[in-house]
Amino acid sequence: MRDPYTVLGVTRSASEKDIKSAYRKLAKKYHPDQNPDDSSAHGKFAEATHAYDLLNDKDKRAQFDRGEIDAEGNPRFAGFGNGGFGGGARPGARPGAAGAGGFSAEDILKEFMSGFGGQPRGGGRASGGAQWDPFAGATAGGAGAGPGARMSKGDDLVVNVTISLEDAHKAASVPVRMPNGKMLNVKLPEKVEEGQQIRLKGQGTPSPIGEPGDALVTIRFEKSKTFRRDGLDVRTDVAVPLYDAVLGAKVRVATLDGPVELNLPPGVDTSKALRLKGKGLYGEGDLYVNIRVVLPPGGDADLEALARFMRDQKPYKV
């Protein structure tokens, strides 16, 4: 890891404002969402974020300036003859100014990344699915912690997403908007249930000293204009003209797998639903089709005369 002052392009006497300004410029320029196919930009973004996190911490900056920790934040062991562990500077280390603090890398990124859906910290996933961890191999607690201790993880986020019955049925990929504005395509599991959670590793709240948390996507089913869910069964309505209900016909019916042709028998009993076996949710339920008879718009004199004849000459009970 290079000297953090060199990475940010500032002097050792740089103020908190100067360090923050330098990081903002580099983060905008090299953010992975702005350079999805440029691996070198991803590395520069990671390096700049790590450099800022070190110099933004007043104590760590002072430790680095005194030569007690290196550019990665790991302790330097100067030996017993030089004042004990971390007591002296490594040859070539230069004294520096007092540390700065107050704004984390996360705060800065949140200010301007929401416009293009950027990950608010370098601890998220870069393009191509690889996860970048700028603190991999660092120890917890800075210079005073034992080797091998892990950094703290960020908090998990709960994100709700509303999906259609069709998407659930097909286990489709659905867009999910994260709190920072970033859009992710999430593959639904087979036979997903209402209230089920899908864990997205590394998409939660960033941690200033460790890996980001995870996102827990909670599934909700939206109300459909076409279908009504009844457990694994699905119900739908089909409107037909009077003569099709009397004479029989082939009618087009929407299903979760797409439209199909349904043979409507002559004189269909519209008080009972027609069942299409195995056409319900996940292929485990059935589809029930309710036939709804629609009369001609605006009325029809011949139909009215026929209705009077039927009422007077051939009445029937329902």
PDB file of C-alpha atoms in Angstrom:
ATOM      1  CA  MET A   1       0.000   0.000   0.000  1.00  0.00           C
ATOM      2  CA  ARG A   2       1.381   3.431  -0.974  1.00  0.00           C
ATOM      3  CA  ASP A   3       1.764   6.370   1.357  1.00  0.00           C
ATOM      4  CA  PRO A   4      -1.809   7.694   1.947  1.00  0.00           C
ATOM      5  CA  TYR A   5      -0.694  11.302   1.488  1.00  0.00           C
ATOM      6  CA  THR A   6       0.727  10.378  -1.918  1.00  0.00           C
ATOM      7  CA  VAL A   7      -2.436   8.489  -2.853  1.00  0.00           C
ATOM      8  CA  LEU A   8      -4.648  11.515  -2.110  1.00  0.00           C
ATOM      9  CA  GLY A   9      -2.125  13.957  -3.560  1.00  0.00           C
ATOM     10  CA  VAL A  10      -1.865  16.120  -0.423  1.00  0.00           C
ATOM     11  CA  THR A  11       0.993  17.201   1.831  1.00  0.00           C
ATOM     12  CA  ARG A  12       1.526  15.951   5.374  1.00  0.00           C
ATOM     13  CA  SER A  13       0.405  19.325   6.690  1.00  0.00           C
ATOM     14  CA  ALA A  14      -2.909  19.108   4.780  1.00  0.00           C
ATOM     15  CA  SER A  15      -5.999  20.172   6.704  1.00  0.00           C
ATOM     16  CA  GLU A  16      -9.122  18.088   7.253  1.00  0.00           C
ATOM     17  CA  LYS A  17     -10.820  20.133   4.524  1.00  0.00           C
ATOM     18  CA  ASP A  18      -7.991  19.522   2.047  1.00  0.00           C
ATOM     19  CA  ILE A  19      -8.052  15.762   2.676  1.00  0.00           C
ATOM     20  CA  LYS A  20     -11.809  15.586   2.315  1.00  0.00           C
ATOM     21  CA  SER A  21     -11.749  17.605  -0.925  1.00  0.00           C
ATOM     22  CA  ALA A  22      -8.993  15.448  -2.423  1.00  0.00           C
ATOM     23  CA  TYR A  23     -10.880  12.247  -1.613  1.00  0.00           C
ATOM     24  CA  ARG A  24     -14.142  13.569  -3.096  1.00  0.00           C
ATOM     25  CA  LYS A  25     -12.426  14.226  -6.432  1.00  0.00           C
ATOM     26  CA  LEU A  26     -10.790  10.790  -6.583  1.00  0.00           C
ATOM     27  CA  ALA A  27     -13.943   8.947  -5.495  1.00  0.00           C
ATOM     28  CA  LYS A  28     -16.012  10.640  -8.193  1.00  0.00           C
ATOM     29  CA  LYS A  29     -13.403   9.897 -10.837  1.00  0.00           C
ATOM     30  CA  TYR A  30     -12.677   6.249 -10.020  1.00  0.00           C
ATOM     31  CA  HIS A  31     -15.934   4.897  -8.522  1.00  0.00           C
ATOM     32  CA  PRO A  32     -16.673   1.370  -9.927  1.00  0.00           C
ATOM     33  CA  ASP A  33     -20.189   2.376 -11.009  1.00  0.00           C
ATOM     34  CA  GLN A  34     -18.673   5.099 -13.175  1.00  0.00           C
ATOM     35  CA  ASN A  35     -16.012   2.729 -14.543  1.00  0.00           C
ATOM     36  CA  PRO A  36     -17.653  -0.738 -14.642  1.00  0.00           C
ATOM     37  CA  ASP A  37     -15.140  -2.226 -17.080  1.00  0.00           C
ATOM     38  CA  ASP A  38     -11.963  -0.532 -15.835  1.00  0.00           C
ATOM     39  CA  SER A  39     -10.236  -2.730 -13.250  1.00  0.00           C
ATOM     40  CA  SER A  40      -7.469  -0.164 -12.742  1.00  0.00           C
ATOM     41  CA  ALA A  41     -10.072   2.438 -11.732  1.00  0.00           C
ATOM     42  CA  HIS A  42     -11.504  -0.020  -9.207  1.00  0.00           C
ATOM     43  CA  GLY A  43      -8.074  -0.407  -7.638  1.00  0.00           C
ATOM     44  CA  LYS A  44      -7.507   3.345  -7.481  1.00  0.00           C
ATOM     45  CA  PHE A  45     -10.916   3.834  -5.870  1.00  0.00           C
ATOM     46  CA  ALA A  46     -10.116   1.196  -3.259  1.00  0.00           C
ATOM     47  CA  GLU A  47      -6.713   2.738  -2.567  1.00  0.00           C
ATOM     48  CA  ALA A  48      -8.173   6.255  -2.217  1.00  0.00           C
ATOM     49  CA  THR A  49     -10.916   5.086   0.153  1.00  0.00           C
ATOM     50  CA  HIS A  50      -8.441   3.281   2.367  1.00  0.00           C
ATOM     51  CA  ALA A  51      -6.087   6.265   2.385  1.00  0.00           C
ATOM     52  CA  TYR A  52      -8.906   8.614   3.372  1.00  0.00           C
ATOM     53  CA  ASP A  53     -10.149   6.311   6.136  1.00  0.00           C
ATOM     54  CA  LEU A  54      -6.674   6.257   7.660  1.00  0.00           C
ATOM     55  CA  LEU A  55      -6.002  10.002   7.438  1.00  0.00           C
ATOM     56  CA  ASN A  56      -9.545  10.917   8.475  1.00  0.00           C
ATOM     57  CA  ASP A  57      -9.032   9.150  11.800  1.00  0.00           C
ATOM     58  CA  LYS A  58      -7.192  11.582  14.091  1.00  0.00           C
ATOM     59  CA  ASP A  59      -5.537   8.872  16.160  1.00  0.00           C
ATOM     60  CA  LYS A  60      -4.534   6.681  13.225  1.00  0.00           C
ATOM     61  CA  ARG A  61      -3.132   9.636  11.308  1.00  0.00           C
ATOM     62  CA  ALA A  62      -1.003  10.573  14.313  1.00  0.00           C
ATOM     63  CA  GLN A  63       0.167   6.960  14.682  1.00  0.00           C
ATOM     64  CA  PHE A  64       1.069   6.834  10.987  1.00  0.00           C
ATOM     65  CA  ASP A  65       2.943  10.147  11.172  1.00  0.00           C
ATOM     66  CA  ARG A  66       4.909   8.860  14.169  1.00  0.00           C
ATOM     67  CA  GLY A  67       5.714   5.651  12.288  1.00  0.00           C
ATOM     68  CA  GLU A  68       3.752   3.419  14.680  1.00  0.00           C
ATOM     69  CA  ILE A  69       1.516   1.963  11.946  1.00  0.00           C
ATOM     70  CA  ASP A  70       2.068   1.438   8.233  1.00  0.00           C
ATOM     71  CA  ALA A  71      -0.062   2.608   5.293  1.00  0.00           C
ATOM     72  CA  GLU A  72      -2.390  -0.347   5.769  1.00  0.00           C
ATOM     73  CA  GLY A  73      -2.989   0.490   9.409  1.00  0.00           C
ATOM     74  CA  ASN A  74      -0.952  -2.428  10.724  1.00  0.00           C
ATOM     75  CA  PRO A  75       1.472  -1.901  13.628  1.00  0.00           C
ATOM     76  CA  ARG A  76       5.164  -1.554  12.932  1.00  0.00           C
ATOM     77  CA  PHE A  77       7.408  -3.398  15.399  1.00  0.00           C
ATOM     78  CA  ALA A  78      10.525  -1.299  15.987  1.00  0.00           C
ATOM     79  CA  GLY A  79      12.206  -3.774  18.352  1.00  0.00           C
ATOM     80  CA  PHE A  80      13.040  -3.747  22.054  1.00  0.00           C
ATOM     81  CA  GLY A  81      16.124  -1.616  21.613  1.00  0.00           C
ATOM     82  CA  ASN A  82      14.070   1.316  20.436  1.00  0.00           C
ATOM     83  CA  GLY A  83      11.484   1.749  23.114  1.00  0.00           C
ATOM     84  CA  GLY A  84       9.418  -1.434  22.756  1.00  0.00           C
ATOM     85  CA  PHE A  85       6.688  -2.374  20.310  1.00  0.00           C
ATOM     86  CA  GLY A  86       5.661   0.523  18.130  1.00  0.00           C
ATOM     87  CA  GLY A  87       7.865   2.868  20.143  1.00  0.00           C
ATOM     88  CA  GLY A  88      10.002   4.165  17.309  1.00  0.00           C
ATOM     89  CA  ALA A  89       9.653   5.147  13.721  1.00  0.00           C
ATOM     90  CA  ARG A  90      10.780   2.947  10.891  1.00  0.00           C
ATOM     91  CA  PRO A  91      13.847   4.320   9.094  1.00  0.00           C
ATOM     92  CA  GLY A  92      12.788   6.908   6.573  1.00  0.00           C
ATOM     93  CA  ALA A  93       9.501   7.739   8.305  1.00  0.00           C
ATOM     94  CA  ARG A  94       8.812  11.460   8.412  1.00  0.00           C
ATOM     95  CA  PRO A  95       7.097  13.434  11.184  1.00  0.00           C
ATOM     96  CA  GLY A  96       3.758  14.935  10.296  1.00  0.00           C
ATOM     97  CA  ALA A  97       1.031  17.301  11.424  1.00  0.00           C
ATOM     98  CA  ALA A  98      -1.857  16.594  13.799  1.00  0.00           C
ATOM     99  CA  GLY A  99      -4.594  14.256  12.518  1.00  0.00           C
ATOM    100  CA  ALA A 100      -7.928  15.276  11.005  1.00  0.00           C
ATOM    101  CA  GLY A 101     -11.380  13.698  11.400  1.00  0.00           C
ATOM    102  CA  GLY A 102     -15.128  14.267  11.319  1.00  0.00           C
ATOM    103  CA  PHE A 103     -16.254  12.959   7.919  1.00  0.00           C
ATOM    104  CA  SER A 104     -16.071   9.277   6.994  1.00  0.00           C
ATOM    105  CA  ALA A 105     -15.630   7.998   3.441  1.00  0.00           C
ATOM    106  CA  GLU A 106     -19.223   6.789   3.670  1.00  0.00           C
ATOM    107  CA  ASP A 107     -20.473  10.325   4.445  1.00  0.00           C
ATOM    108  CA  ILE A 108     -18.670  11.742   1.445  1.00  0.00           C
ATOM    109  CA  LEU A 109     -19.799   9.032  -0.967  1.00  0.00           C
ATOM    110  CA  LYS A 110     -23.418   9.370   0.143  1.00  0.00           C
ATOM    111  CA  GLU A 111     -23.303  13.056  -0.807  1.00  0.00           C
ATOM    112  CA  PHE A 112     -22.764  12.440  -4.489  1.00  0.00           C
ATOM    113  CA  MET A 113     -23.130   8.705  -5.331  1.00  0.00           C
ATOM    114  CA  SER A 114     -26.914   8.540  -5.022  1.00  0.00           C
ATOM    115  CA  GLY A 115     -27.244  10.268  -8.395  1.00  0.00           C
ATOM    116  CA  PHE A 116     -25.828   7.313 -10.291  1.00  0.00           C
ATOM    117  CA  GLY A 117     -26.561   4.460  -7.894  1.00  0.00           C
ATOM    118  CA  GLY A 118     -23.003   4.067  -6.619  1.00  0.00           C
ATOM    119  CA  GLN A 119     -22.073   1.827  -3.718  1.00  0.00           C
ATOM    120  CA  PRO A 120     -21.492   4.238  -0.808  1.00  0.00           C
ATOM    121  CA  ARG A 121     -18.300   2.496   0.245  1.00  0.00           C
ATOM    122  CA  GLY A 122     -15.521   0.621  -1.445  1.00  0.00           C
ATOM    123  CA  GLY A 123     -16.429  -2.367   0.777  1.00  0.00           C
ATOM    124  CA  GLY A 124     -19.265  -3.345  -1.592  1.00  0.00           C
ATOM    125  CA  ARG A 125     -19.128  -5.552  -4.641  1.00  0.00           C
ATOM    126  CA  ALA A 126     -17.279  -4.312  -7.661  1.00  0.00           C
ATOM    127  CA  SER A 127     -18.300  -5.100 -11.251  1.00  0.00           C
ATOM    128  CA  GLY A 128     -18.068  -8.719 -12.270  1.00  0.00           C
ATOM    129  CA  GLY A 129     -19.205  -9.996  -8.878  1.00  0.00           C
ATOM    130  CA  ALA A 130     -15.757  -9.795  -7.168  1.00  0.00           C
ATOM    131  CA  GLN A 131     -15.839  -8.349  -3.665  1.00  0.00           C
ATOM    132  CA  TRP A 132     -13.219  -5.797  -2.793  1.00  0.00           C
ATOM    133  CA  ASP A 133     -12.239  -5.513   0.863  1.00  0.00           C
ATOM    134  CA  PRO A 134      -9.779  -2.669   1.461  1.00  0.00           C
ATOM    135  CA  PHE A 135      -9.184  -3.897   5.017  1.00  0.00           C
ATOM    136  CA  ALA A 136      -8.497  -7.571   4.255  1.00  0.00           C
ATOM    137  CA  GLY A 137      -5.773  -8.808   6.568  1.00  0.00           C
ATOM    138  CA  ALA A 138      -5.950  -5.781   8.912  1.00  0.00           C
ATOM    139  CA  THR A 139      -6.291  -6.252  12.646  1.00  0.00           C
ATOM    140  CA  ALA A 140      -9.079  -5.052  14.909  1.00  0.00           C
ATOM    141  CA  GLY A 141      -8.435  -2.076  17.133  1.00  0.00           C
ATOM    142  CA  GLY A 142      -5.560  -0.588  15.113  1.00  0.00           C
ATOM    143  CA  ALA A 143      -2.007  -0.818  16.422  1.00  0.00           C
ATOM    144  CA  GLY A 144      -2.978  -2.146  19.827  1.00  0.00           C
ATOM    145  CA  ALA A 145      -4.824  -5.317  18.692  1.00  0.00           C
ATOM    146  CA  GLY A 146      -3.424  -8.778  18.297  1.00  0.00           C
ATOM    147  CA  PRO A 147      -2.572 -10.219  14.874  1.00  0.00           C
ATOM    148  CA  GLY A 148      -5.391 -11.970  13.034  1.00  0.00           C
ATOM    149  CA  ALA A 149      -8.308 -10.196  14.750  1.00  0.00           C
ATOM    150  CA  ARG A 150     -11.126  -9.297  12.334  1.00  0.00           C
ATOM    151  CA  MET A 151     -12.620  -5.872  11.719  1.00  0.00           C
ATOM    152  CA  SER A 152     -16.248  -5.228  12.724  1.00  0.00           C
ATOM    153  CA  LYS A 153     -18.949  -5.824  10.102  1.00  0.00           C
ATOM    154  CA  GLY A 154     -21.542  -3.264   9.017  1.00  0.00           C
ATOM    155  CA  ASP A 155     -25.217  -3.600   9.888  1.00  0.00           C
ATOM    156  CA  ASP A 156     -27.641  -5.607   7.779  1.00  0.00           C
ATOM    157  CA  LEU A 157     -30.355  -3.753   5.857  1.00  0.00           C
ATOM    158  CA  VAL A 158     -33.957  -4.909   5.369  1.00  0.00           C
ATOM    159  CA  VAL A 159     -35.315  -4.000   1.931  1.00  0.00           C
ATOM    160  CA  ASN A 160     -38.889  -4.743   0.818  1.00  0.00           C
ATOM    161  CA  VAL A 161     -39.703  -5.648  -2.785  1.00  0.00           C
ATOM    162  CA  THR A 162     -43.165  -6.210  -4.258  1.00  0.00           C
ATOM    163  CA  ILE A 163     -43.399  -8.836  -6.990  1.00  0.00           C
ATOM    164  CA  SER A 164     -46.139 -10.098  -9.294  1.00  0.00           C
ATOM    165  CA  LEU A 165     -47.585 -13.608  -9.119  1.00  0.00           C
ATOM    166  CA  GLU A 166     -46.212 -14.184 -12.612  1.00  0.00           C
ATOM    167  CA  ASP A 167     -42.634 -13.357 -11.504  1.00  0.00           C
ATOM    168  CA  ALA A 168     -42.985 -15.547  -8.411  1.00  0.00           C
ATOM    169  CA  HIS A 169     -44.364 -18.406 -10.512  1.00  0.00           C
ATOM    170  CA  LYS A 170     -41.453 -18.240 -12.963  1.00  0.00           C
ATOM    171  CA  ALA A 171     -38.732 -17.559 -10.336  1.00  0.00           C
ATOM    172  CA  ALA A 172     -37.800 -14.519 -12.413  1.00  0.00           C
ATOM    173  CA  SER A 173     -35.118 -11.892 -11.778  1.00  0.00           C
ATOM    174  CA  VAL A 174     -36.644  -8.705 -10.399  1.00  0.00           C
ATOM    175  CA  PRO A 175     -35.197  -5.187  -9.933  1.00  0.00           C
ATOM    176  CA  VAL A 176     -34.601  -4.111  -6.328  1.00  0.00           C
ATOM    177  CA  ARG A 177     -33.802  -0.506  -5.409  1.00  0.00           C
ATOM    178  CA  MET A 178     -31.365  -0.208  -2.497  1.00  0.00           C
ATOM    179  CA  PRO A 179     -31.570   2.640   0.055  1.00  0.00           C
ATOM    180  CA  ASN A 180     -28.634   4.384  -1.658  1.00  0.00           C
ATOM    181  CA  GLY A 181     -30.527   4.398  -4.976  1.00  0.00           C
ATOM    182  CA  LYS A 182     -28.573   1.557  -6.566  1.00  0.00           C
ATOM    183  CA  MET A 183     -30.613  -0.925  -8.603  1.00  0.00           C
ATOM    184  CA  LEU A 184     -29.880  -4.654  -8.337  1.00  0.00           C
ATOM    185  CA  ASN A 185     -31.330  -7.588 -10.265  1.00  0.00           C
ATOM    186  CA  VAL A 186     -32.288 -10.286  -7.771  1.00  0.00           C
ATOM    187  CA  LYS A 187     -33.074 -13.872  -8.820  1.00  0.00           C
ATOM    188  CA  LEU A 188     -36.141 -15.160  -6.995  1.00  0.00           C
ATOM    189  CA  PRO A 189     -35.852 -18.623  -5.448  1.00  0.00           C
ATOM    190  CA  GLU A 190     -38.122 -21.430  -6.623  1.00  0.00           C
ATOM    191  CA  LYS A 191     -41.581 -21.381  -5.005  1.00  0.00           C
ATOM    192  CA  VAL A 192     -40.901 -18.140  -3.147  1.00  0.00           C
ATOM    193  CA  GLU A 193     -43.325 -17.347  -0.340  1.00  0.00           C
ATOM    194  CA  GLU A 194     -44.840 -14.129   0.984  1.00  0.00           C
ATOM    195  CA  GLY A 195     -42.545 -12.669   3.662  1.00  0.00           C
ATOM    196  CA  GLN A 196     -39.544 -14.799   2.632  1.00  0.00           C
ATOM    197  CA  GLN A 197     -36.149 -13.072   2.844  1.00  0.00           C
ATOM    198  CA  ILE A 198     -33.301 -13.254   0.336  1.00  0.00           C
ATOM    199  CA  ARG A 199     -29.809 -12.414   1.661  1.00  0.00           C
ATOM    200  CA  LEU A 200     -27.544 -10.316  -0.575  1.00  0.00           C
ATOM    201  CA  LYS A 201     -24.032 -10.562   0.846  1.00  0.00           C
ATOM    202  CA  GLY A 202     -22.077  -7.323   1.103  1.00  0.00           C
ATOM    203  CA  GLN A 203     -24.978  -5.064   0.074  1.00  0.00           C
ATOM    204  CA  GLY A 204     -25.800  -3.783   3.568  1.00  0.00           C
ATOM    205  CA  THR A 205     -24.524  -0.857   5.609  1.00  0.00           C
ATOM    206  CA  PRO A 206     -20.804  -0.136   5.086  1.00  0.00           C
ATOM    207  CA  SER A 207     -18.428  -0.337   8.047  1.00  0.00           C
ATOM    208  CA  PRO A 208     -15.618   2.210   8.400  1.00  0.00           C
ATOM    209  CA  ILE A 209     -13.349  -0.515   9.790  1.00  0.00           C
ATOM    210  CA  GLY A 210     -14.502  -3.744   8.161  1.00  0.00           C
ATOM    211  CA  GLU A 211     -16.732  -5.536   5.699  1.00  0.00           C
ATOM    212  CA  PRO A 212     -20.190  -4.152   4.822  1.00  0.00           C
ATOM    213  CA  GLY A 213     -23.276  -5.871   6.168  1.00  0.00           C
ATOM    214  CA  ASP A 214     -25.780  -7.804   4.081  1.00  0.00           C
ATOM    215  CA  ALA A 215     -29.125  -6.785   2.576  1.00  0.00           C
ATOM    216  CA  LEU A 216     -32.169  -8.859   3.515  1.00  0.00           C
ATOM    217  CA  VAL A 217     -34.743  -8.533   0.728  1.00  0.00           C
ATOM    218  CA  THR A 218     -38.246  -9.267   2.044  1.00  0.00           C
ATOM    219  CA  ILE A 219     -40.737 -10.532  -0.552  1.00  0.00           C
ATOM    220  CA  ARG A 220     -44.241  -9.097  -0.824  1.00  0.00           C
ATOM    221  CA  PHE A 221     -46.866 -10.110  -3.426  1.00  0.00           C
ATOM    222  CA  GLU A 222     -48.573  -7.263  -5.239  1.00  0.00           C
ATOM    223  CA  LYS A 223     -52.328  -7.203  -5.842  1.00  0.00           C
ATOM    224  CA  SER A 224     -52.967  -8.436  -9.380  1.00  0.00           C
ATOM    225  CA  LYS A 225     -55.597  -7.000 -11.723  1.00  0.00           C
ATOM    226  CA  THR A 226     -55.931 -10.383 -13.440  1.00  0.00           C
ATOM    227  CA  PHE A 227     -55.516 -13.046 -10.757  1.00  0.00           C
ATOM    228  CA  ARG A 228     -56.698 -13.686  -7.210  1.00  0.00           C
ATOM    229  CA  ARG A 229     -54.541 -15.999  -5.138  1.00  0.00           C
ATOM    230  CA  ASP A 230     -56.186 -18.653  -2.989  1.00  0.00           C
ATOM    231  CA  GLY A 231     -53.260 -20.555  -1.478  1.00  0.00           C
ATOM    232  CA  LEU A 232     -51.690 -22.370  -4.426  1.00  0.00           C
ATOM    233  CA  ASP A 233     -54.895 -22.018  -6.455  1.00  0.00           C
ATOM    234  CA  VAL A 234     -55.483 -18.971  -8.644  1.00  0.00           C
ATOM    235  CA  ARG A 235     -58.792 -17.471  -9.777  1.00  0.00           C
ATOM    236  CA  THR A 236     -59.562 -15.240 -12.742  1.00  0.00           C
ATOM    237  CA  ASP A 237     -62.592 -13.828 -14.607  1.00  0.00           C
ATOM    238  CA  VAL A 238     -63.329 -14.081 -18.335  1.00  0.00           C
ATOM    239  CA  ALA A 239     -65.963 -11.900 -19.985  1.00  0.00           C
ATOM    240  CA  VAL A 240     -67.944 -13.504 -22.873  1.00  0.00           C
ATOM    241  CA  PRO A 241     -70.887 -12.319 -24.986  1.00  0.00           C
ATOM    242  CA  LEU A 242     -74.310 -13.873 -24.345  1.00  0.00           C
ATOM    243  CA  TYR A 243     -74.328 -15.969 -27.507  1.00  0.00           C
ATOM    244  CA  ASP A 244     -70.988 -17.616 -26.616  1.00  0.00           C
ATOM    245  CA  ALA A 245     -72.392 -18.588 -23.236  1.00  0.00           C
ATOM    246  CA  VAL A 246     -75.490 -20.051 -24.937  1.00  0.00           C
ATOM    247  CA  LEU A 247     -73.899 -21.664 -27.977  1.00  0.00           C
ATOM    248  CA  GLY A 248     -70.419 -22.454 -26.697  1.00  0.00           C
ATOM    249  CA  ALA A 249     -67.111 -21.145 -28.032  1.00  0.00           C
ATOM    250  CA  LYS A 250     -63.340 -21.062 -27.617  1.00  0.00           C
ATOM    251  CA  VAL A 251     -62.268 -18.247 -25.335  1.00  0.00           C
ATOM    252  CA  ARG A 252     -58.830 -16.889 -24.514  1.00  0.00           C
ATOM    253  CA  VAL A 253     -57.860 -17.207 -20.836  1.00  0.00           C
ATOM    254  CA  ALA A 254     -54.862 -15.665 -19.088  1.00  0.00           C
ATOM    255  CA  THR A 255     -52.738 -18.036 -16.968  1.00  0.00           C
ATOM    256  CA  LEU A 256     -49.495 -17.568 -15.008  1.00  0.00           C
ATOM    257  CA  ASP A 257     -47.712 -19.302 -17.901  1.00  0.00           C
ATOM    258  CA  GLY A 258     -49.348 -17.179 -20.610  1.00  0.00           C
ATOM    259  CA  PRO A 259     -52.718 -17.207 -22.434  1.00  0.00           C
ATOM    260  CA  VAL A 260     -54.455 -20.473 -23.414  1.00  0.00           C
ATOM    261  CA  GLU A 261     -57.615 -21.416 -25.363  1.00  0.00           C
ATOM    262  CA  LEU A 262     -60.508 -22.715 -23.230  1.00  0.00           C
ATOM    263  CA  ASN A 263     -63.398 -24.689 -24.759  1.00  0.00           C
ATOM    264  CA  LEU A 264     -66.600 -23.149 -23.416  1.00  0.00           C
ATOM    265  CA  PRO A 265     -69.430 -25.739 -23.491  1.00  0.00           C
ATOM    266  CA  PRO A 266     -72.896 -24.699 -24.835  1.00  0.00           C
ATOM    267  CA  GLY A 267     -75.182 -23.417 -22.108  1.00  0.00           C
ATOM    268  CA  VAL A 268     -72.307 -23.061 -19.653  1.00  0.00           C
ATOM    269  CA  ASP A 269     -73.334 -22.736 -16.031  1.00  0.00           C
ATOM    270  CA  THR A 270     -71.841 -19.380 -15.083  1.00  0.00           C
ATOM    271  CA  SER A 271     -72.524 -19.989 -11.393  1.00  0.00           C
ATOM    272  CA  LYS A 272     -69.673 -22.500 -11.320  1.00  0.00           C
ATOM    273  CA  ALA A 273     -66.012 -21.854 -12.152  1.00  0.00           C
ATOM    274  CA  LEU A 274     -64.258 -23.926 -14.796  1.00  0.00           C
ATOM    275  CA  ARG A 275     -61.075 -25.590 -13.509  1.00  0.00           C
ATOM    276  CA  LEU A 276     -57.781 -25.820 -15.385  1.00  0.00           C
ATOM    277  CA  LYS A 277     -55.804 -28.466 -13.525  1.00  0.00           C
ATOM    278  CA  GLY A 278     -52.177 -27.705 -12.692  1.00  0.00           C
ATOM    279  CA  LYS A 279     -52.402 -24.100 -13.923  1.00  0.00           C
ATOM    280  CA  GLY A 280     -52.170 -22.584 -10.461  1.00  0.00           C
ATOM    281  CA  LEU A 281     -49.146 -21.204  -8.609  1.00  0.00           C
ATOM    282  CA  TYR A 282     -45.900 -23.160  -9.152  1.00  0.00           C
ATOM    283  CA  GLY A 283     -47.863 -25.810 -11.075  1.00  0.00           C
ATOM    284  CA  GLU A 284     -49.067 -27.243  -7.765  1.00  0.00           C
ATOM    285  CA  GLY A 285     -52.449 -25.501  -7.669  1.00  0.00           C
ATOM    286  CA  ASP A 286     -55.292 -25.130 -10.178  1.00  0.00           C
ATOM    287  CA  LEU A 287     -56.697 -22.183 -12.105  1.00  0.00           C
ATOM    288  CA  TYR A 288     -60.412 -21.475 -11.645  1.00  0.00           C
ATOM    289  CA  VAL A 289     -62.094 -19.483 -14.424  1.00  0.00           C
ATOM    290  CA  ASN A 290     -65.273 -17.577 -13.634  1.00  0.00           C
ATOM    291  CA  ILE A 291     -67.372 -16.858 -16.747  1.00  0.00           C
ATOM    292  CA  ARG A 292     -68.954 -13.419 -16.791  1.00  0.00           C
ATOM    293  CA  VAL A 293     -71.690 -12.856 -19.394  1.00  0.00           C
ATOM    294  CA  VAL A 294     -71.692  -9.380 -20.940  1.00  0.00           C
ATOM    295  CA  LEU A 295     -74.804  -8.063 -22.753  1.00  0.00           C
ATOM    296  CA  PRO A 296     -74.619  -5.866 -25.881  1.00  0.00           C
ATOM    297  CA  PRO A 297     -73.860  -2.234 -25.031  1.00  0.00           C
ATOM    298  CA  GLY A 298     -76.776   0.176 -25.320  1.00  0.00           C
ATOM    299  CA  GLY A 299     -79.423  -2.578 -25.343  1.00  0.00           C
ATOM    300  CA  ASP A 300     -80.821  -4.640 -28.242  1.00  0.00           C
ATOM    301  CA  ALA A 301     -84.497  -4.705 -29.302  1.00  0.00           C
ATOM    302  CA  ASP A 302     -84.383  -8.259 -30.675  1.00  0.00           C
ATOM    303  CA  LEU A 303     -82.710  -9.573 -27.550  1.00  0.00           C
ATOM    304  CA  GLU A 304     -85.320  -7.839 -25.404  1.00  0.00           C
ATOM    305  CA  ALA A 305     -88.142  -9.413 -27.434  1.00  0.00           C
ATOM    306  CA  LEU A 306     -86.522 -12.855 -27.113  1.00  0.00           C
ATOM    307  CA  ALA A 307     -86.121 -12.338 -23.373  1.00  0.00           C
ATOM    308  CA  ARG A 308     -89.823 -11.466 -23.010  1.00  0.00           C
ATOM    309  CA  PHE A 309     -90.786 -14.573 -24.970  1.00  0.00           C
ATOM    310  CA  MET A 310     -88.530 -16.782 -22.861  1.00  0.00           C
ATOM    311  CA  ARG A 311     -89.805 -15.241 -19.635  1.00  0.00           C
ATOM    312  CA  ASP A 312     -93.474 -15.693 -20.622  1.00  0.00           C
ATOM    313  CA  GLN A 313     -93.322 -18.985 -22.521  1.00  0.00           C
ATOM    314  CA  LYS A 314     -90.283 -20.853 -21.105  1.00  0.00           C
ATOM    315  CA  PRO A 315     -89.570 -19.609 -17.596  1.00  0.00           C
ATOM    316  CA  TYR A 316     -86.974 -21.402 -15.468  1.00  0.00           C
ATOM    317  CA  LYS A 317     -85.801 -21.170 -11.869  1.00  0.00           C
ATOM    318  CA  VAL A 318     -82.321 -20.333 -10.677  1.00  0.00           C
TER     319      VAL A 318
END
